[in-house]
mmCIF file of N, CA, C and O in Angstrom:
data_model
loop_
_atom_site.group_PDB
_atom_site.id
_atom_site.type_symbol
_atom_site.label_atom_id
_atom_site.label_comp_id
_atom_site.label_asym_id
_atom_site.label_seq_id
_atom_site.Cartn_x
_atom_site.Cartn_y
_atom_site.Cartn_z
ATOM 1 N N ALA A 13 0.667 -4.323 9.624
ATOM 2 C CA ALA A 13 -0.154 -3.672 10.625
ATOM 3 C C ALA A 13 -1.500 -4.366 10.778
ATOM 4 O O ALA A 13 -2.108 -4.301 11.822
ATOM 5 N N GLY A 14 -1.951 -4.981 9.745
ATOM 6 C CA GLY A 14 -3.248 -5.634 9.786
ATOM 7 C C GLY A 14 -4.345 -4.712 9.306
ATOM 8 O O GLY A 14 -4.278 -3.492 9.488
ATOM 9 N N PRO A 15 -5.362 -5.277 8.678
ATOM 10 C CA PRO A 15 -6.433 -4.459 8.086
ATOM 11 C C PRO A 15 -7.197 -3.607 9.099
ATOM 12 O O PRO A 15 -7.565 -2.479 8.800
ATOM 13 N N LYS A 16 -7.421 -4.133 10.304
ATOM 14 C CA LYS A 16 -8.168 -3.348 11.300
ATOM 15 C C LYS A 16 -7.367 -2.130 11.743
ATOM 16 O O LYS A 16 -7.907 -1.036 11.886
ATOM 17 N N ARG A 17 -6.077 -2.328 11.968
ATOM 18 C CA ARG A 17 -5.237 -1.198 12.393
ATOM 19 C C ARG A 17 -5.090 -0.190 11.261
ATOM 20 O O ARG A 17 -5.127 1.020 11.499
ATOM 21 N N ASN A 18 -4.953 -0.659 10.041
ATOM 22 C CA ASN A 18 -4.870 0.255 8.898
ATOM 23 C C ASN A 18 -6.138 1.100 8.804
ATOM 24 O O ASN A 18 -6.073 2.315 8.603
ATOM 25 N N ALA A 19 -7.292 0.466 8.945
ATOM 26 C CA ALA A 19 -8.561 1.201 8.877
ATOM 27 C C ALA A 19 -8.653 2.227 10.007
ATOM 28 O O ALA A 19 -9.138 3.349 9.796
ATOM 29 N N LYS A 20 -8.162 1.865 11.187
ATOM 30 C CA LYS A 20 -8.191 2.794 12.311
ATOM 31 C C LYS A 20 -7.288 3.994 12.041
ATOM 32 O O LYS A 20 -7.664 5.140 12.304
ATOM 33 N N MET A 21 -6.090 3.740 11.510
ATOM 34 C CA MET A 21 -5.160 4.835 11.197
ATOM 35 C C MET A 21 -5.777 5.780 10.168
ATOM 36 O O MET A 21 -5.733 7.000 10.340
ATOM 37 N N VAL A 22 -6.353 5.222 9.118
ATOM 38 C CA VAL A 22 -6.970 6.057 8.080
ATOM 39 C C VAL A 22 -8.149 6.819 8.661
ATOM 40 O O VAL A 22 -8.364 7.985 8.341
ATOM 41 N N GLY A 23 -8.888 6.190 9.537
ATOM 42 C CA GLY A 23 -10.042 6.828 10.163
ATOM 43 C C GLY A 23 -9.690 8.061 10.985
ATOM 44 O O GLY A 23 -10.511 8.959 11.136
ATOM 45 N N PHE A 24 -8.472 8.105 11.518
ATOM 46 C CA PHE A 24 -8.026 9.288 12.252
ATOM 47 C C PHE A 24 -7.816 10.476 11.324
ATOM 48 O O PHE A 24 -7.797 11.617 11.760
ATOM 49 N N GLY A 25 -7.628 10.209 10.017
ATOM 50 C CA GLY A 25 -7.396 11.271 9.044
ATOM 51 C C GLY A 25 -5.927 11.631 8.955
ATOM 52 O O GLY A 25 -5.139 11.308 9.845
ATOM 53 N N ALA A 26 -5.569 12.277 7.873
ATOM 54 C CA ALA A 26 -4.179 12.698 7.657
ATOM 55 C C ALA A 26 -4.151 13.746 6.557
ATOM 56 O O ALA A 26 -5.062 13.836 5.741
ATOM 57 N N ASP A 27 -3.089 14.540 6.558
ATOM 58 C CA ASP A 27 -2.902 15.516 5.483
ATOM 59 C C ASP A 27 -2.417 14.838 4.215
ATOM 60 O O ASP A 27 -2.711 15.285 3.116
ATOM 61 N N VAL A 28 -1.659 13.754 4.390
ATOM 62 C CA VAL A 28 -1.114 13.024 3.244
ATOM 63 C C VAL A 28 -0.780 11.603 3.692
ATOM 64 O O VAL A 28 -0.493 11.351 4.863
ATOM 65 N N CYS A 29 -0.829 10.679 2.751
ATOM 66 C CA CYS A 29 -0.420 9.299 2.995
ATOM 67 C C CYS A 29 0.813 9.029 2.136
ATOM 68 O O CYS A 29 0.788 9.225 0.920
ATOM 69 N N LEU A 30 1.899 8.622 2.774
ATOM 70 C CA LEU A 30 3.107 8.203 2.057
ATOM 71 C C LEU A 30 3.139 6.689 2.081
ATOM 72 O O LEU A 30 3.225 6.085 3.152
ATOM 73 N N ALA A 31 3.041 6.078 0.916
ATOM 74 C CA ALA A 31 2.980 4.620 0.834
ATOM 75 C C ALA A 31 4.253 4.076 0.190
ATOM 76 O O ALA A 31 4.601 4.459 -0.925
ATOM 77 N N PHE A 32 4.932 3.201 0.910
ATOM 78 C CA PHE A 32 6.146 2.555 0.418
ATOM 79 C C PHE A 32 5.772 1.114 0.092
ATOM 80 O O PHE A 32 5.578 0.287 0.983
ATOM 81 N N LEU A 33 5.637 0.848 -1.196
ATOM 82 C CA LEU A 33 5.066 -0.413 -1.657
ATOM 83 C C LEU A 33 6.114 -1.337 -2.252
ATOM 84 O O LEU A 33 7.046 -0.893 -2.922
ATOM 85 N N LYS A 34 5.919 -2.625 -2.002
ATOM 86 C CA LYS A 34 6.766 -3.625 -2.638
ATOM 87 C C LYS A 34 5.901 -4.825 -2.994
ATOM 88 O O LYS A 34 4.748 -4.935 -2.555
ATOM 89 N N ASP A 35 6.452 -5.714 -3.775
ATOM 90 C CA ASP A 35 5.700 -6.882 -4.199
ATOM 91 C C ASP A 35 5.422 -7.812 -3.027
ATOM 92 O O ASP A 35 6.201 -7.889 -2.076
ATOM 93 N N CYS A 36 4.315 -8.504 -3.111
ATOM 94 C CA CYS A 36 3.943 -9.469 -2.088
ATOM 95 C C CYS A 36 4.992 -10.578 -2.029
ATOM 96 O O CYS A 36 5.414 -11.106 -3.058
ATOM 97 N N SER A 37 5.390 -10.913 -0.818
ATOM 98 C CA SER A 37 6.339 -12.009 -0.622
ATOM 99 C C SER A 37 5.837 -12.972 0.459
ATOM 100 O O SER A 37 6.617 -13.755 0.996
ATOM 101 N N SER A 38 4.544 -12.920 0.731
ATOM 102 C CA SER A 38 3.962 -13.757 1.773
ATOM 103 C C SER A 38 3.941 -15.221 1.345
ATOM 104 O O SER A 38 3.389 -15.554 0.290
ATOM 105 N N PRO A 39 4.501 -16.099 2.154
ATOM 106 C CA PRO A 39 4.447 -17.523 1.819
ATOM 107 C C PRO A 39 3.023 -18.090 1.917
ATOM 108 O O PRO A 39 2.741 -19.145 1.363
ATOM 109 N N LYS A 40 2.130 -17.357 2.578
ATOM 110 C CA LYS A 40 0.741 -17.798 2.718
ATOM 111 C C LYS A 40 -0.140 -17.366 1.544
ATOM 112 O O LYS A 40 -1.266 -17.839 1.406
ATOM 113 N N CYS A 41 0.359 -16.459 0.705
ATOM 114 C CA CYS A 41 -0.447 -15.919 -0.393
ATOM 115 C C CYS A 41 -0.639 -16.979 -1.478
ATOM 116 O O CYS A 41 0.305 -17.643 -1.889
ATOM 117 N N THR A 42 -1.867 -17.081 -1.962
ATOM 118 C CA THR A 42 -2.190 -18.066 -2.997
ATOM 119 C C THR A 42 -2.315 -17.446 -4.390
ATOM 120 O O THR A 42 -2.544 -18.167 -5.356
ATOM 121 N N ILE A 43 -2.169 -16.133 -4.490
ATOM 122 C CA ILE A 43 -2.268 -15.455 -5.786
ATOM 123 C C ILE A 43 -0.960 -15.678 -6.539
ATOM 124 O O ILE A 43 0.113 -15.369 -6.038
ATOM 125 N N LYS A 44 -1.054 -16.210 -7.741
ATOM 126 C CA LYS A 44 0.146 -16.545 -8.516
ATOM 127 C C LYS A 44 0.694 -15.348 -9.289
ATOM 128 O O LYS A 44 1.885 -15.234 -9.499
ATOM 129 N N LYS A 45 -0.199 -14.447 -9.708
ATOM 130 C CA LYS A 45 0.216 -13.277 -10.485
ATOM 131 C C LYS A 45 0.956 -12.283 -9.586
ATOM 132 O O LYS A 45 0.615 -12.116 -8.409
ATOM 133 N N LYS A 46 1.981 -11.616 -10.120
ATOM 134 C CA LYS A 46 2.733 -10.610 -9.370
ATOM 135 C C LYS A 46 1.784 -9.493 -8.912
ATOM 136 O O LYS A 46 0.973 -9.005 -9.690
ATOM 137 N N HIS A 47 1.884 -9.136 -7.617
ATOM 138 C CA HIS A 47 1.012 -8.108 -7.056
ATOM 139 C C HIS A 47 1.681 -7.488 -5.840
ATOM 140 O O HIS A 47 2.662 -8.002 -5.317
ATOM 141 N N LEU A 48 1.130 -6.377 -5.396
ATOM 142 C CA LEU A 48 1.696 -5.649 -4.260
ATOM 143 C C LEU A 48 1.334 -6.311 -2.939
ATOM 144 O O LEU A 48 0.366 -7.068 -2.857
ATOM 145 N N SER A 49 2.115 -5.990 -1.917
ATOM 146 C CA SER A 49 1.837 -6.530 -0.578
ATOM 147 C C SER A 49 0.423 -6.134 -0.169
ATOM 148 O O SER A 49 -0.021 -5.012 -0.398
ATOM 149 N N HIS A 50 -0.256 -7.058 0.430
ATOM 150 C CA HIS A 50 -1.676 -6.884 0.723
ATOM 151 C C HIS A 50 -1.938 -5.766 1.722
ATOM 152 O O HIS A 50 -2.859 -4.964 1.529
ATOM 153 N N GLY A 51 -1.158 -5.692 2.789
ATOM 154 C CA GLY A 51 -1.399 -4.694 3.825
ATOM 155 C C GLY A 51 -1.202 -3.273 3.338
ATOM 156 O O GLY A 51 -2.071 -2.418 3.506
ATOM 157 N N ALA A 52 -0.060 -3.015 2.727
ATOM 158 C CA ALA A 52 0.228 -1.655 2.256
ATOM 159 C C ALA A 52 -0.732 -1.248 1.142
ATOM 160 O O ALA A 52 -1.247 -0.129 1.135
ATOM 161 N N ASP A 53 -0.994 -2.160 0.216
ATOM 162 C CA ASP A 53 -1.906 -1.847 -0.885
ATOM 163 C C ASP A 53 -3.322 -1.603 -0.358
ATOM 164 O O ASP A 53 -4.009 -0.687 -0.800
ATOM 165 N N GLY A 54 -3.737 -2.385 0.612
ATOM 166 C CA GLY A 54 -5.059 -2.192 1.203
ATOM 167 C C GLY A 54 -5.174 -0.864 1.920
ATOM 168 O O GLY A 54 -6.195 -0.183 1.838
ATOM 169 N N CYS A 55 -4.112 -0.479 2.611
ATOM 170 C CA CYS A 55 -4.112 0.803 3.321
ATOM 171 C C CYS A 55 -4.176 1.965 2.326
ATOM 172 O O CYS A 55 -4.871 2.948 2.564
ATOM 173 N N VAL A 56 -3.459 1.846 1.213
ATOM 174 C CA VAL A 56 -3.508 2.874 0.159
ATOM 175 C C VAL A 56 -4.936 3.032 -0.341
ATOM 176 O O VAL A 56 -5.442 4.147 -0.485
ATOM 177 N N LYS A 57 -5.600 1.920 -0.599
ATOM 178 C CA LYS A 57 -6.982 1.983 -1.103
ATOM 179 C C LYS A 57 -7.900 2.674 -0.087
ATOM 180 O O LYS A 57 -8.747 3.481 -0.470
ATOM 181 N N LEU A 58 -7.719 2.366 1.186
ATOM 182 C CA LEU A 58 -8.520 3.021 2.226
ATOM 183 C C LEU A 58 -8.251 4.524 2.255
ATOM 184 O O LEU A 58 -9.189 5.328 2.353
ATOM 185 N N ALA A 59 -6.976 4.904 2.174
ATOM 186 C CA ALA A 59 -6.618 6.324 2.216
ATOM 187 C C ALA A 59 -7.197 7.073 1.015
ATOM 188 O O ALA A 59 -7.761 8.161 1.164
ATOM 189 N N VAL A 60 -7.068 6.502 -0.161
ATOM 190 C CA VAL A 60 -7.594 7.138 -1.374
ATOM 191 C C VAL A 60 -9.116 7.286 -1.262
ATOM 192 O O VAL A 60 -9.668 8.353 -1.560
ATOM 193 N N ASN A 61 -9.792 6.221 -0.818
ATOM 194 C CA ASN A 61 -11.254 6.283 -0.665
ATOM 195 C C ASN A 61 -11.685 7.303 0.391
ATOM 196 O O ASN A 61 -12.785 7.843 0.315
ATOM 197 N N ALA A 62 -10.812 7.584 1.350
ATOM 198 C CA ALA A 62 -11.106 8.581 2.387
ATOM 199 C C ALA A 62 -10.763 9.996 1.925
ATOM 200 O O ALA A 62 -10.948 10.954 2.673
ATOM 201 N N GLY A 63 -10.245 10.119 0.706
ATOM 202 C CA GLY A 63 -9.905 11.443 0.177
ATOM 203 C C GLY A 63 -8.562 11.964 0.654
ATOM 204 O O GLY A 63 -8.277 13.160 0.524
ATOM 205 N N ILE A 64 -7.726 11.103 1.186
ATOM 206 C CA ILE A 64 -6.399 11.514 1.648
ATOM 207 C C ILE A 64 -5.437 11.483 0.462
ATOM 208 O O ILE A 64 -5.299 10.439 -0.182
ATOM 209 N N PRO A 65 -4.784 12.607 0.156
ATOM 210 C CA PRO A 65 -3.804 12.596 -0.933
ATOM 211 C C PRO A 65 -2.727 11.547 -0.644
ATOM 212 O O PRO A 65 -2.208 11.469 0.477
ATOM 213 N N THR A 66 -2.427 10.722 -1.636
ATOM 214 C CA THR A 66 -1.538 9.585 -1.423
ATOM 215 C C THR A 66 -0.395 9.587 -2.424
ATOM 216 O O THR A 66 -0.623 9.650 -3.629
ATOM 217 N N LEU A 67 0.813 9.535 -1.902
ATOM 218 C CA LEU A 67 2.010 9.421 -2.737
ATOM 219 C C LEU A 67 2.536 8.000 -2.599
ATOM 220 O O LEU A 67 2.741 7.512 -1.488
ATOM 221 N N ARG A 68 2.731 7.352 -3.742
ATOM 222 C CA ARG A 68 3.178 5.960 -3.744
ATOM 223 C C ARG A 68 4.636 5.880 -4.171
ATOM 224 O O ARG A 68 5.017 6.465 -5.176
ATOM 225 N N TYR A 69 5.407 5.138 -3.422
ATOM 226 C CA TYR A 69 6.807 4.881 -3.750
ATOM 227 C C TYR A 69 6.973 3.376 -3.859
ATOM 228 O O TYR A 69 6.673 2.640 -2.927
ATOM 229 N N TYR A 70 7.411 2.947 -5.031
ATOM 230 C CA TYR A 70 7.524 1.520 -5.319
ATOM 231 C C TYR A 70 8.975 1.049 -5.237
ATOM 232 O O TYR A 70 9.863 1.673 -5.806
ATOM 233 N N GLU A 71 9.174 -0.052 -4.553
ATOM 234 C CA GLU A 71 10.488 -0.661 -4.472
ATOM 235 C C GLU A 71 10.892 -1.169 -5.866
ATOM 236 O O GLU A 71 10.078 -1.744 -6.578
ATOM 237 N N ASN A 72 12.116 -0.921 -6.251
ATOM 238 C CA ASN A 72 12.686 -1.418 -7.505
ATOM 239 C C ASN A 72 11.998 -0.878 -8.754
ATOM 240 O O ASN A 72 11.946 -1.532 -9.781
ATOM 241 N N ARG A 73 11.467 0.328 -8.692
ATOM 242 C CA ARG A 73 10.890 0.971 -9.876
ATOM 243 C C ARG A 73 11.535 2.327 -10.032
ATOM 244 O O ARG A 73 11.727 3.052 -9.068
ATOM 245 N N ARG A 74 11.838 2.680 -11.261
ATOM 246 C CA ARG A 74 12.478 3.976 -11.518
ATOM 247 C C ARG A 74 11.480 5.119 -11.395
ATOM 248 O O ARG A 74 11.821 6.204 -10.993
ATOM 249 N N SER A 75 10.232 4.881 -11.768
ATOM 250 C CA SER A 75 9.230 5.943 -11.783
ATOM 251 C C SER A 75 8.257 5.746 -10.638
ATOM 252 O O SER A 75 7.716 4.668 -10.443
ATOM 253 N N ASN A 76 8.028 6.778 -9.872
ATOM 254 C CA ASN A 76 7.054 6.758 -8.791
ATOM 255 C C ASN A 76 6.093 7.928 -8.963
ATOM 256 O O ASN A 76 6.468 8.991 -9.429
ATOM 257 N N ASN A 77 4.853 7.712 -8.596
ATOM 258 C CA ASN A 77 3.821 8.763 -8.608
ATOM 259 C C ASN A 77 3.598 9.385 -9.966
ATOM 260 O O ASN A 77 3.236 10.532 -10.071
ATOM 261 N N GLY A 78 3.801 8.629 -11.002
ATOM 262 C CA GLY A 78 3.610 9.240 -12.307
ATOM 263 C C GLY A 78 3.026 8.378 -13.338
ATOM 264 O O GLY A 78 2.528 7.362 -13.297
#
Protein backbone atom coordinates (compact mmCIF):
# COMPACT_ATOMS: atom_id res chain seq x y z
CA ALA A 1 0.00 0.00 0.00
CA GLY A 2 2.89 2.32 0.62
CA PRO A 3 3.74 4.30 3.75
CA LYS A 4 1.65 7.36 2.82
CA ARG A 5 -1.48 5.30 2.20
CA ASN A 6 -0.92 3.30 5.38
CA ALA A 7 -0.62 6.52 7.39
CA LYS A 8 -3.81 7.84 5.77
CA MET A 9 -5.72 4.63 6.60
CA VAL A 10 -4.55 4.72 10.22
CA GLY A 11 -5.40 8.41 10.41
CA PHE A 12 -9.04 7.64 9.62
CA GLY A 13 -9.13 5.54 12.82
CA ALA A 14 -10.45 2.04 13.40
CA ASP A 15 -11.94 -0.13 16.11
CA VAL A 16 -9.27 -2.76 15.51
CA CYS A 17 -6.34 -3.48 13.20
CA LEU A 18 -5.96 -7.02 11.84
CA ALA A 19 -2.41 -7.48 10.62
CA PHE A 20 -1.43 -10.45 8.46
CA LEU A 21 2.35 -10.48 8.57
CA LYS A 22 4.97 -12.43 6.69
CA ASP A 23 8.70 -12.23 6.26
CA CYS A 24 10.17 -9.66 3.91
CA SER A 25 10.76 -11.05 0.44
CA SER A 26 11.58 -7.81 -1.37
CA PRO A 27 14.44 -8.20 -3.83
CA LYS A 28 15.24 -4.51 -3.20
CA CYS A 29 15.70 -4.97 0.57
CA THR A 30 19.28 -4.68 1.80
CA ILE A 31 18.67 -5.96 5.35
CA LYS A 32 20.30 -9.38 5.69
CA LYS A 33 18.68 -10.40 8.99
CA LYS A 34 15.25 -12.08 8.82
CA HIS A 35 12.51 -9.47 9.35
CA LEU A 36 8.87 -8.75 8.58
CA SER A 37 7.61 -7.10 5.41
CA HIS A 38 8.20 -3.39 5.65
CA GLY A 39 4.74 -2.16 4.66
CA ALA A 40 2.66 -4.35 6.94
CA ASP A 41 5.07 -3.98 9.87
CA GLY A 42 5.14 -0.21 9.41
CA CYS A 43 1.36 -0.04 9.34
CA VAL A 44 1.18 -2.10 12.56
CA LYS A 45 3.54 0.35 14.27
CA LEU A 46 1.39 3.29 13.14
CA ALA A 47 -1.79 1.61 14.37
CA VAL A 48 -0.29 0.74 17.76
CA ASN A 49 1.06 4.29 18.17
CA ALA A 50 -2.43 5.62 17.34
CA GLY A 51 -3.90 3.49 20.13
CA ILE A 52 -5.72 1.12 17.78
CA PRO A 53 -5.97 -2.40 19.24
CA THR A 54 -3.94 -4.61 16.91
CA LEU A 55 -4.12 -8.35 16.37
CA ARG A 56 -1.14 -9.85 14.56
CA TYR A 57 -1.29 -13.03 12.52
CA TYR A 58 2.03 -14.40 11.35
CA GLU A 59 2.50 -16.59 8.30
CA ASN A 60 4.07 -19.96 9.14
CA ARG A 61 3.91 -19.53 12.92
CA ARG A 62 1.91 -21.73 15.26
CA SER A 63 1.38 -19.01 17.87
CA ASN A 64 -0.23 -15.67 17.09
CA ASN A 65 -1.02 -12.75 19.41
CA GLY A 66 0.60 -14.34 22.38
